XYZ file of C-alpha atoms in Angstrom:
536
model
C 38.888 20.868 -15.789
C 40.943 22.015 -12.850
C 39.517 22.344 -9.997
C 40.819 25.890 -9.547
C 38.436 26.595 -12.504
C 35.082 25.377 -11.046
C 33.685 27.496 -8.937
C 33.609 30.610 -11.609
C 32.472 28.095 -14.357
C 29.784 26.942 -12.426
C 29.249 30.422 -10.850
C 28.599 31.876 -14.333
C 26.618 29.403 -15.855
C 24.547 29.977 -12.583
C 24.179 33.918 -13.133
C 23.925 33.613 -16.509
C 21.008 31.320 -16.659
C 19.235 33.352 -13.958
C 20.227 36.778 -15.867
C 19.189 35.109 -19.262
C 15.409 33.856 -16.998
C 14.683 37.604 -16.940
C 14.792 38.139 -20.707
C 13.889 35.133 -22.951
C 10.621 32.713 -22.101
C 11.628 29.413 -21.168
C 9.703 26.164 -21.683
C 10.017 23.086 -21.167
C 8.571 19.753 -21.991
C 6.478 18.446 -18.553
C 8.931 17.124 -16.041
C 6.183 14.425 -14.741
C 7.807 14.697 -11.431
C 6.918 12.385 -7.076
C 5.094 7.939 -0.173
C 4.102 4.569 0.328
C 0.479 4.642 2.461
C 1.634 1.862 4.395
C 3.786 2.568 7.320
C 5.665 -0.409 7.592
C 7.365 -0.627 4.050
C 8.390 1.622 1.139
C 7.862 1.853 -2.084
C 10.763 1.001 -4.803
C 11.928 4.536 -5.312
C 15.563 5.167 -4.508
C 16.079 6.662 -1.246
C 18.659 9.068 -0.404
C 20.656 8.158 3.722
C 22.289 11.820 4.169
C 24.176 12.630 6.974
C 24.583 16.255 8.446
C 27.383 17.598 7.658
C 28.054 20.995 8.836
C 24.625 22.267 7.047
C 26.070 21.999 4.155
C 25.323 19.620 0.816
C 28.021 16.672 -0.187
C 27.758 13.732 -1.802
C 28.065 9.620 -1.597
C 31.091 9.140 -3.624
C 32.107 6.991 0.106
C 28.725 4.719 -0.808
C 29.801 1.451 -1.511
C 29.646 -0.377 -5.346
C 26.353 -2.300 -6.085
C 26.782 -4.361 -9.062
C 23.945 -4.370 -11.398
C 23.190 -8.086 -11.477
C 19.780 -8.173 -12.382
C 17.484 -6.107 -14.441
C 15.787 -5.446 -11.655
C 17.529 -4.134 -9.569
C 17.191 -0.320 -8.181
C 20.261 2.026 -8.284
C 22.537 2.738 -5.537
C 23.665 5.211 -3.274
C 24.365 4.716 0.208
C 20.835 4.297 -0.279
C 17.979 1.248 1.233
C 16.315 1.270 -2.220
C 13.405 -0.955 -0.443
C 12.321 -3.953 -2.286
C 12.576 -3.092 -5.982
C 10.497 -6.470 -7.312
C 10.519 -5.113 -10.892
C 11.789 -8.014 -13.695
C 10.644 -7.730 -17.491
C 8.200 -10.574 -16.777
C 6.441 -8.627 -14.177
C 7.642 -11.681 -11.839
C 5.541 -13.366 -9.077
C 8.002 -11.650 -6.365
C 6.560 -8.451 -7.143
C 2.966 -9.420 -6.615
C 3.887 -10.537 -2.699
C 4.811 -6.903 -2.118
C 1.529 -5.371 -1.614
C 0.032 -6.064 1.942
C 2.699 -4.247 3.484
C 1.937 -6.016 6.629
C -1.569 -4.382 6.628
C -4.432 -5.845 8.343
C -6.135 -5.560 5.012
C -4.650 -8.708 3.278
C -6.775 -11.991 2.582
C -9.802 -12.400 1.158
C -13.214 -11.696 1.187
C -15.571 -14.005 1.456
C -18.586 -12.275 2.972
C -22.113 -12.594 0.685
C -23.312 -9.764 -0.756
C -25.945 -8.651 2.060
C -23.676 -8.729 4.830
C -21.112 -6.918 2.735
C -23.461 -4.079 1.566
C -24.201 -3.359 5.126
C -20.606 -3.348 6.578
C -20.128 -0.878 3.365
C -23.195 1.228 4.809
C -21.633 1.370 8.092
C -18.911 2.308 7.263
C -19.789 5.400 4.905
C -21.489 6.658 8.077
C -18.742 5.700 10.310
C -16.396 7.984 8.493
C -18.667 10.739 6.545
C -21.502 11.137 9.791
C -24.568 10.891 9.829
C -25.508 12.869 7.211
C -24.300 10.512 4.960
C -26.791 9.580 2.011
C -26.484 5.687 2.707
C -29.446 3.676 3.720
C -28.964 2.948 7.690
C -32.170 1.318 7.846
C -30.989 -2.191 8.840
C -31.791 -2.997 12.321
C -28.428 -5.336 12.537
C -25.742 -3.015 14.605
C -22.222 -2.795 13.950
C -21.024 -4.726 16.633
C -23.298 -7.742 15.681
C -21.686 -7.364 12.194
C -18.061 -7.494 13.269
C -19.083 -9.749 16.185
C -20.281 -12.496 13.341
C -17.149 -15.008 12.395
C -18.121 -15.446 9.377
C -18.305 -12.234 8.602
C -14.555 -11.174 10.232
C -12.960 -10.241 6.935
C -10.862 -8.296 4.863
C -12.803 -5.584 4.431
C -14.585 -6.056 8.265
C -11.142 -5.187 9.592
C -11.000 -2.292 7.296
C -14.093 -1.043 8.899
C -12.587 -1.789 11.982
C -9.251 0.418 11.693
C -11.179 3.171 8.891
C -11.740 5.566 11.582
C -8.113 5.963 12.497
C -6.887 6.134 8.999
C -4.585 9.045 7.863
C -5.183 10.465 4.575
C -2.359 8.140 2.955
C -3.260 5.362 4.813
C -7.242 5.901 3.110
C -6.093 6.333 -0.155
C -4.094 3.394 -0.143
C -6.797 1.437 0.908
C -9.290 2.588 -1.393
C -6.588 1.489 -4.130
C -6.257 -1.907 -2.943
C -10.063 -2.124 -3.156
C -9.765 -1.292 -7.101
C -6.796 -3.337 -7.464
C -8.704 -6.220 -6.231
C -11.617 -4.932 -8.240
C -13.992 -4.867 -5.044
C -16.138 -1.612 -6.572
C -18.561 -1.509 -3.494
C -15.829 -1.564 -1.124
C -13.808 1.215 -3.618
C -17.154 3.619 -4.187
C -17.580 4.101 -0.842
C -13.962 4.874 0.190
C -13.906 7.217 -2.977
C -16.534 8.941 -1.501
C -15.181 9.353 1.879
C -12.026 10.719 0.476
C -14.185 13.140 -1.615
C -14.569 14.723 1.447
C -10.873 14.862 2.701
C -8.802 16.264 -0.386
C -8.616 20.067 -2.090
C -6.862 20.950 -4.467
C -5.735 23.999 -1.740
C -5.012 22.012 1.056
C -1.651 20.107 2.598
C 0.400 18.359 0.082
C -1.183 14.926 0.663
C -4.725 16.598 0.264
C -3.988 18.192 -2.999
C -2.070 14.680 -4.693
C -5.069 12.724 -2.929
C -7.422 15.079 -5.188
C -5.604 14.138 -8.243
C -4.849 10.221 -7.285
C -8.981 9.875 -6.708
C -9.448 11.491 -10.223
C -7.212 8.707 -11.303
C -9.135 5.955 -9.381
C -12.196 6.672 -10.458
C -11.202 6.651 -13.921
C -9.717 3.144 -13.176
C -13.170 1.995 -11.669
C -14.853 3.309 -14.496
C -12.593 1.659 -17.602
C -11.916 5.477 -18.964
C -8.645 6.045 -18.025
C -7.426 6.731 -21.167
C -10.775 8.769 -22.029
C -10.327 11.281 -19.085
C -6.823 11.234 -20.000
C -7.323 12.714 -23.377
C -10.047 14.483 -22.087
C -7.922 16.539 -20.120
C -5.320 17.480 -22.411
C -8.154 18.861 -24.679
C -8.821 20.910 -21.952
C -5.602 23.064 -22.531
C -4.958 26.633 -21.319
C -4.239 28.985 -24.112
C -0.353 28.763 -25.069
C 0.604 31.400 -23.153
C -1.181 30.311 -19.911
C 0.636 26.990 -20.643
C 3.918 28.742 -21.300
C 3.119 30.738 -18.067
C 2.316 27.723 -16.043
C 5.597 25.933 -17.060
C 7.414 28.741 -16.028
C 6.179 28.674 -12.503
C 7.030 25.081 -12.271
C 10.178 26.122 -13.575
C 10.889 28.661 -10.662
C 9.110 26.755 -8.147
C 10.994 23.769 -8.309
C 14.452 23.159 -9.866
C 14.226 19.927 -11.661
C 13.545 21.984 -15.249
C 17.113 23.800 -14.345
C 19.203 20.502 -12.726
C 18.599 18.980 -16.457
C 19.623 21.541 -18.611
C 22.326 22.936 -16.559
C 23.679 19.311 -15.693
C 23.954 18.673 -19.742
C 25.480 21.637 -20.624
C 28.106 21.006 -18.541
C 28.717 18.315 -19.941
C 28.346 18.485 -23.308
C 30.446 21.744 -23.049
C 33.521 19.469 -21.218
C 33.126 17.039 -23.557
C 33.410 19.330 -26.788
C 36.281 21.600 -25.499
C 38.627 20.592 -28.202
C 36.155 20.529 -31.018
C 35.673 22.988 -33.581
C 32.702 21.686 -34.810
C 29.680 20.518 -32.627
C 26.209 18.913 -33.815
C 23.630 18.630 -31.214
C 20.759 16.640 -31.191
C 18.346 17.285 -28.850
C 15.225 15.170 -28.947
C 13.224 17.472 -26.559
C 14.154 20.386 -27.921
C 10.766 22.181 -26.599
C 11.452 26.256 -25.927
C 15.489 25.916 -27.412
C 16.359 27.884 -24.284
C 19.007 25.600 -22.489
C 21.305 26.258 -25.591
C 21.410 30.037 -24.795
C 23.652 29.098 -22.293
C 25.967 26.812 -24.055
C 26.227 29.787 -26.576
C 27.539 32.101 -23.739
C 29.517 29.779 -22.483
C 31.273 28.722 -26.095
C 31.466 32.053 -26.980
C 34.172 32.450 -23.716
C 36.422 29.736 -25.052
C 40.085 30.384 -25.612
C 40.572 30.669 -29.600
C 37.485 31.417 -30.293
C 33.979 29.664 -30.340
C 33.270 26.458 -31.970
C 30.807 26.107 -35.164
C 27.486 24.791 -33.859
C 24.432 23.269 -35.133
C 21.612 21.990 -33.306
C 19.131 19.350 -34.848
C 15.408 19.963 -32.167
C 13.443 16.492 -32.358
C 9.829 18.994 -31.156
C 6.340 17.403 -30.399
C 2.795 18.270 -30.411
C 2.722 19.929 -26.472
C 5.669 21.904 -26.623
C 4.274 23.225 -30.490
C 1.427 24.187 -28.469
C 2.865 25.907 -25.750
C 5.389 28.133 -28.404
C 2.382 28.580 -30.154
C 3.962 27.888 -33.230
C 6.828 25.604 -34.952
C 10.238 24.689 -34.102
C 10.981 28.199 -36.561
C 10.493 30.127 -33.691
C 12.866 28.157 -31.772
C 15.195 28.310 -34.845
C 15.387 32.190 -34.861
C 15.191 32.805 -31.326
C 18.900 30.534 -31.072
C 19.829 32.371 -34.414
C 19.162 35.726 -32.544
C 21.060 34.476 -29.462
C 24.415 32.716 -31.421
C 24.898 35.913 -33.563
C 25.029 38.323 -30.612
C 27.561 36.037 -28.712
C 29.386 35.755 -32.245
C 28.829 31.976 -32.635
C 28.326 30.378 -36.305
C 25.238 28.744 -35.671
C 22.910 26.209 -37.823
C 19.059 24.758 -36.986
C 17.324 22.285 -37.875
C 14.135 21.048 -36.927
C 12.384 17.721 -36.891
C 9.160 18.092 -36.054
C 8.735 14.308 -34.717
C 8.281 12.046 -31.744
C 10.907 10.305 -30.849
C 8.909 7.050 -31.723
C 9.185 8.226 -35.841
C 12.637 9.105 -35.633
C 15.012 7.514 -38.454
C 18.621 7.709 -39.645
C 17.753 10.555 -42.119
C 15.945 12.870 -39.598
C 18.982 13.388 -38.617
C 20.795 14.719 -40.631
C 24.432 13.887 -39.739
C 27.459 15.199 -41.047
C 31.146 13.696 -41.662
C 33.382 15.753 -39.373
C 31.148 17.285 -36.704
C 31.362 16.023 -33.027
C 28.190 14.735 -32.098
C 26.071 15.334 -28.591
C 22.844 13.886 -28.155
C 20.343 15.217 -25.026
C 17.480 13.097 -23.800
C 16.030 15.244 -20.876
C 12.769 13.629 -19.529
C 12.305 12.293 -22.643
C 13.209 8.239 -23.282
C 10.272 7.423 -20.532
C 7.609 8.391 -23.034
C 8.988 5.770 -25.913
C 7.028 2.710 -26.034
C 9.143 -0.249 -25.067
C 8.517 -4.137 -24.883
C 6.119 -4.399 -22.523
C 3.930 -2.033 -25.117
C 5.165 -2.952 -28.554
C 7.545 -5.957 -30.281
C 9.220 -2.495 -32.201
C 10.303 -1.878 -28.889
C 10.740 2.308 -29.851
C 12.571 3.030 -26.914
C 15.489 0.464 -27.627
C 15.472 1.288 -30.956
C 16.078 4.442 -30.520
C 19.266 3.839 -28.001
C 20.610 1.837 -30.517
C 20.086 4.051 -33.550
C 21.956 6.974 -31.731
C 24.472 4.425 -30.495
C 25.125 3.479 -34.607
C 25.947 7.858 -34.672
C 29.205 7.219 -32.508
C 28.290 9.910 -30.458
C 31.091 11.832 -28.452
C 29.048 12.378 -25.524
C 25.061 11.557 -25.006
C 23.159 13.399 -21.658
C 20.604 11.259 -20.098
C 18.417 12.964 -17.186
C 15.244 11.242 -16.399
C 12.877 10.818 -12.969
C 13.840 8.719 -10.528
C 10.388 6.217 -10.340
C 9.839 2.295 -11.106
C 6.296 2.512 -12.965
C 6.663 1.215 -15.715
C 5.995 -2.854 -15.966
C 4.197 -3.392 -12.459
C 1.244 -4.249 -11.648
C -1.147 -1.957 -10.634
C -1.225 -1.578 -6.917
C 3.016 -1.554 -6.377
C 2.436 1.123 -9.270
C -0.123 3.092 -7.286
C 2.132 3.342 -4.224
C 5.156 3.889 -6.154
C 3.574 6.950 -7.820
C 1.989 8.143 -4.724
C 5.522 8.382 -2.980
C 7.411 9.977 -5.857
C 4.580 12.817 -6.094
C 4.697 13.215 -2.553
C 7.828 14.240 -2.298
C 6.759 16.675 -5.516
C 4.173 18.143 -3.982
C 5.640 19.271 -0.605
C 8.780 20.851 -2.667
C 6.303 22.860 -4.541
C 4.294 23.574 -1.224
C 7.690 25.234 0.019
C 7.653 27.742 -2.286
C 4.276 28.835 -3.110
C 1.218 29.508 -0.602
C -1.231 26.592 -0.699
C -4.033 29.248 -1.763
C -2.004 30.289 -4.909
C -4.258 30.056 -7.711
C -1.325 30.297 -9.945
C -0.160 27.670 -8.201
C -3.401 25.514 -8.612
C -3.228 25.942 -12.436
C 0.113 24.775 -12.482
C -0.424 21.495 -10.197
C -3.203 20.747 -12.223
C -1.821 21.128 -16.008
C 1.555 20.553 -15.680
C 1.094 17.010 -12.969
C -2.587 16.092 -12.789
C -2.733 14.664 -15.909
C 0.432 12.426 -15.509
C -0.865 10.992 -12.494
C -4.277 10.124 -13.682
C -2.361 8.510 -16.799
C -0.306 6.592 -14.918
C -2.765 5.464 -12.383
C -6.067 4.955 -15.087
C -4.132 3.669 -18.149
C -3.068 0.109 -19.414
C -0.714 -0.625 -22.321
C -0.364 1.481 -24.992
C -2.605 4.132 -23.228
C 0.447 4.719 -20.757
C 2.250 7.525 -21.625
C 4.414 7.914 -18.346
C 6.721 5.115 -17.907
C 9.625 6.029 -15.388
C 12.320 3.457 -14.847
C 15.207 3.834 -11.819
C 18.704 4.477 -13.194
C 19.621 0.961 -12.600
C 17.285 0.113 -15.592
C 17.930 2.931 -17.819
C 22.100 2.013 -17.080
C 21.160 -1.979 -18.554
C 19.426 -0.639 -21.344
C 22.017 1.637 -22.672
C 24.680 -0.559 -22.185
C 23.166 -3.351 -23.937
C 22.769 -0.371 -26.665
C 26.392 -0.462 -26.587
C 26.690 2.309 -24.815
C 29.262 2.462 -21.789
C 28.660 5.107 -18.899
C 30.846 8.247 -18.633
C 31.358 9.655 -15.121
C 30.302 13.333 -14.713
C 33.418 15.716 -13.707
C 33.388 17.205 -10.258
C 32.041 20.587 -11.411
C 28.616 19.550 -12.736
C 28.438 18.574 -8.909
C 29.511 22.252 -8.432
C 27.249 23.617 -10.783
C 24.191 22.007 -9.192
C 25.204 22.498 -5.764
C 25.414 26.431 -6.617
C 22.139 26.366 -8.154
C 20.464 24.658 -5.279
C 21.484 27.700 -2.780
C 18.464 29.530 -4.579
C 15.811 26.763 -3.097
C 14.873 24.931 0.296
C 17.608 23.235 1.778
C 15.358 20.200 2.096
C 16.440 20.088 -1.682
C 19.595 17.188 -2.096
C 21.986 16.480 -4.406
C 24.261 13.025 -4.384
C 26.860 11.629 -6.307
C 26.655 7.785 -7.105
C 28.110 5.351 -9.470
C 29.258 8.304 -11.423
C 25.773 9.878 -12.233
C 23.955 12.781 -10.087
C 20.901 12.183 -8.314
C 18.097 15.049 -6.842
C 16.073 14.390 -4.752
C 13.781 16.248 -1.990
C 14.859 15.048 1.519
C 15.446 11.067 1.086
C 13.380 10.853 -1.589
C 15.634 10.468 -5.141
C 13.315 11.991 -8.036
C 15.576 12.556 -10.553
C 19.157 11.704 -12.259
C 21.630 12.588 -14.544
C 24.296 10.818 -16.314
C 26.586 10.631 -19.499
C 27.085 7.785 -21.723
C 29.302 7.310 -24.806
């Protein structure tokens, strides 16, 4: 596409999607979108180095190359990715990452009697005296910390507690479960009981959520309380409603589905007849704008069908079957005057076969994975390995063009602890976009936090093995997988950069968009949290 061209392509995809907002409802499957406690080292999430530049937003096409020599290995931009220890053996190099210089590192050797009062003293060291634990003991403080013997981890912790910020606490609590001291952990739970709302600062409200998470860690329940609380669903339309304001809040819902359709529609401009398969097909409403935008092209639109791979939340939150999706893109293709076939497949992505799919001789094919391929077991869960399986079975399609937007987070085959702080700095950087838009005290707001996120974290922090559900990999991974799929990467054309960048003038500045390696990355100020990219 010329570059004359882009700025009314992307301009009218932009109105049209936020004309097209007004009318239809709009769902989409949770985006399980976002710092490292410890001040002198980050996490492995990718981390944007921007530059000022007249106020406005550019990109890192200057960045320099990084090969992807090992698996690994995080992706690049002119980014410090930080230590990104992750190899599929879960290698020894990634367990020496998690004293980040603290003065908490060693171990404990204290007896139980000395430790149960340093634990005493320090509940009412940081709650106050009204604390419920037993200060009986005549031994003070000072004679505890005084002791050699008893100078310890967990003495020092005592020592520093007191000046602790809120990250700095919660990261020490979960380095007291990941070394499964549940003294030292109950007590620090309780102290930051007292320090986190689900109303308060960013950190205070994703500190209410991560001790949910820890405590279901302590207690072996993580997958329990996980299932536990999607039971406790809001009707389907406080659900829909609740996705929607994630939706507006935030625009990671619109940098996927705008991003794609871009593509997709570049990709198809010669083609006369398109098959899509989307395997997160969830409200159908990203393909309302595709219609529009086919419906535009010189000679007339192309024939299109769409095959919508559904699943049991986003069933839910229609309130009924991929039909409804079916008729409302029916509705949508006939008024723009585009020939138009559905079909559902009312799977997840894990029972997927050949014949689900339902491919034709003839059509170009387009395949969308948004937020989707981190769910799919892989080999760390299963020897099926569904989410390799699943590359290669769309690979065997000979797609023209296949959309791959996922978050930008490395949680999937580390240990606990690096997985802890990784999460804690990708939500981070969630929370405080959300708190830019909506007033802390936003009930609305609340609701949303708490159905749409709250339940990812406490997954990812609670759950082993199969009970994982979220398991994010950097692009650097997801770019190895697909190419030993077969697949080889497609750069994205200037204007999806345009398209994103106009969308972005709606939201905080403190919103970022860069241009790497011939994928898109967003991200909220150096923080990366999601990307996009094309493969054929």
């Amino acid at each position: 596409m010329q570059t004359s061209q882009r700025p009314q392509m992307s301009g009218s995809v932009h109105g049209l999607y936020n004309q097209s907002m007004q009318q239809v409802k709009q769902y989409y499957a949770p985006y399980h979108v976002f710092r490292n406690s410890c001040n002198n080292s980050r996490s492995s999430g990718t981390q944007f180095s921007f530059q000022a530049q007249n106020g406005q937003f550019f990109t890192l096409d200057s960045s320099p190359a990084i090969d992807y020599v090992a698996y690994d290995s995080p992706p690049a931009l002119s980014v410090s990715s930080n230590k990104s220890p992750f190899s599929p053996q879960c290698s020894q190099s990634y367990m020496t990452c998690n004293t980040c210089d603290s003065p908490f590192s060693g171990c404990s050797v204290v007896d139980d009697g000395d430790l149960r009062h340093v634990l005493q003293q320090l509940e009412n060291k940081l709650l106050g005296p009204e604390s419920d634990t037993d200060d009986s003991s005549n031994c003070s403080f000072n004679d505890v910390v005084s002791n050699p013997s008893s100078l310890t981890r967990w003495n020092r912790v005592l020592d520093v507690a007191p000046t602790l910020n809120l990250k700095e606490l919660i990261d020490v609590c979960a380095e007291a479960v990941s070394d499964a001291d549940i003294s030292t952990a109950e007590v620090l739970m309780n102290v930051l009981e007292q320090r986190v709302s689900v109303s308060g600062e960013p950190m205070e409200r994703l500190g209410a959520y991560v001790l949910e998470g820890l405590r279901a860690r302590v207690l072996s329940s993580g997958s329990i309380i996980y299932k536990k609380l999607k039971c406790k669903e809001p009707t389907s339309s406080e659900l829909m409603s609740y996705m929607q304001v994630i939706s507006n809040l935030c625009p990671y819902y619109k940098f996927a589905s705008m991003s794609a359709n871009v593509v997709i529609r570049e990709a198809m401009m010669n083609e006369n007849r398109i098959h899509i398969i989307d395997f997160q097909i969830a409200q159908g409403s990203q393909w309302m704008f595709l219609f529009h935008d086919l419906a535009r092209r010189p000679g007339g639109p192309p024939f299109v069908r769409i095959t919508g791979v559904d699943d049991s939340q986003s069933a839910y939150a229609r309130g009924g079957g991929l039909q409804l999706v079916g008729e409302m893109l029916a509705e949508v293709a006939k008024s723009c005057g585009v020939p138009f076939e559905f079909h559902g497949a009312a799977l997840s992505g894990c029972e997927v076969q050949l014949e689900n799919l339902r491919v034709r001789h003839g059509e170009a094919l387009a395949v969308n994975f948004p937020f989707m391929l981190h769910h799919m077991p892989d080999e760390s869960v299963s020897t099926i390995n569904h989410r390799d399986r699943l590359l290669r079975l769309v690979k065997s399609l000979s797609p023209k063009i296949v959309t791959l937007v996922e978050q930008e987070s490395n949680t999937n085959t580390a240990p606990f602890l690096p997985r802890f702080r990784e999460t804690l700095d990708y939500y981070t950087a969630m929370f405080e976009s959300i708190d830019a838009a909506r007033p802390r005290d936003d009930k609305q707001r609340i609701s949303t936090e708490e159905h749409c996120v709250a339940r990812d974290v406490v997954n990812i922090i609670a759950c082993e093995g199969a009970d994982t559900v979220e398991r994010h990999e950097l692009l650097g991974k997801w770019r190895l997988r697909l190419m030993m799929a077969g697949f080889t990467p497609c750069p994205l054309s200037p204007s999806v950069g345009e398209t994103i960048k106009d969308m972005l003038l709606e939201y905080s500045p403190n919103y970022r968009f860069a241009e790497s390696e011939g994928a898109l990355y967003l991200g909220w100020e150096n923080r990366a949290l999601a990307t996009s990219s094309a493969w054929r």
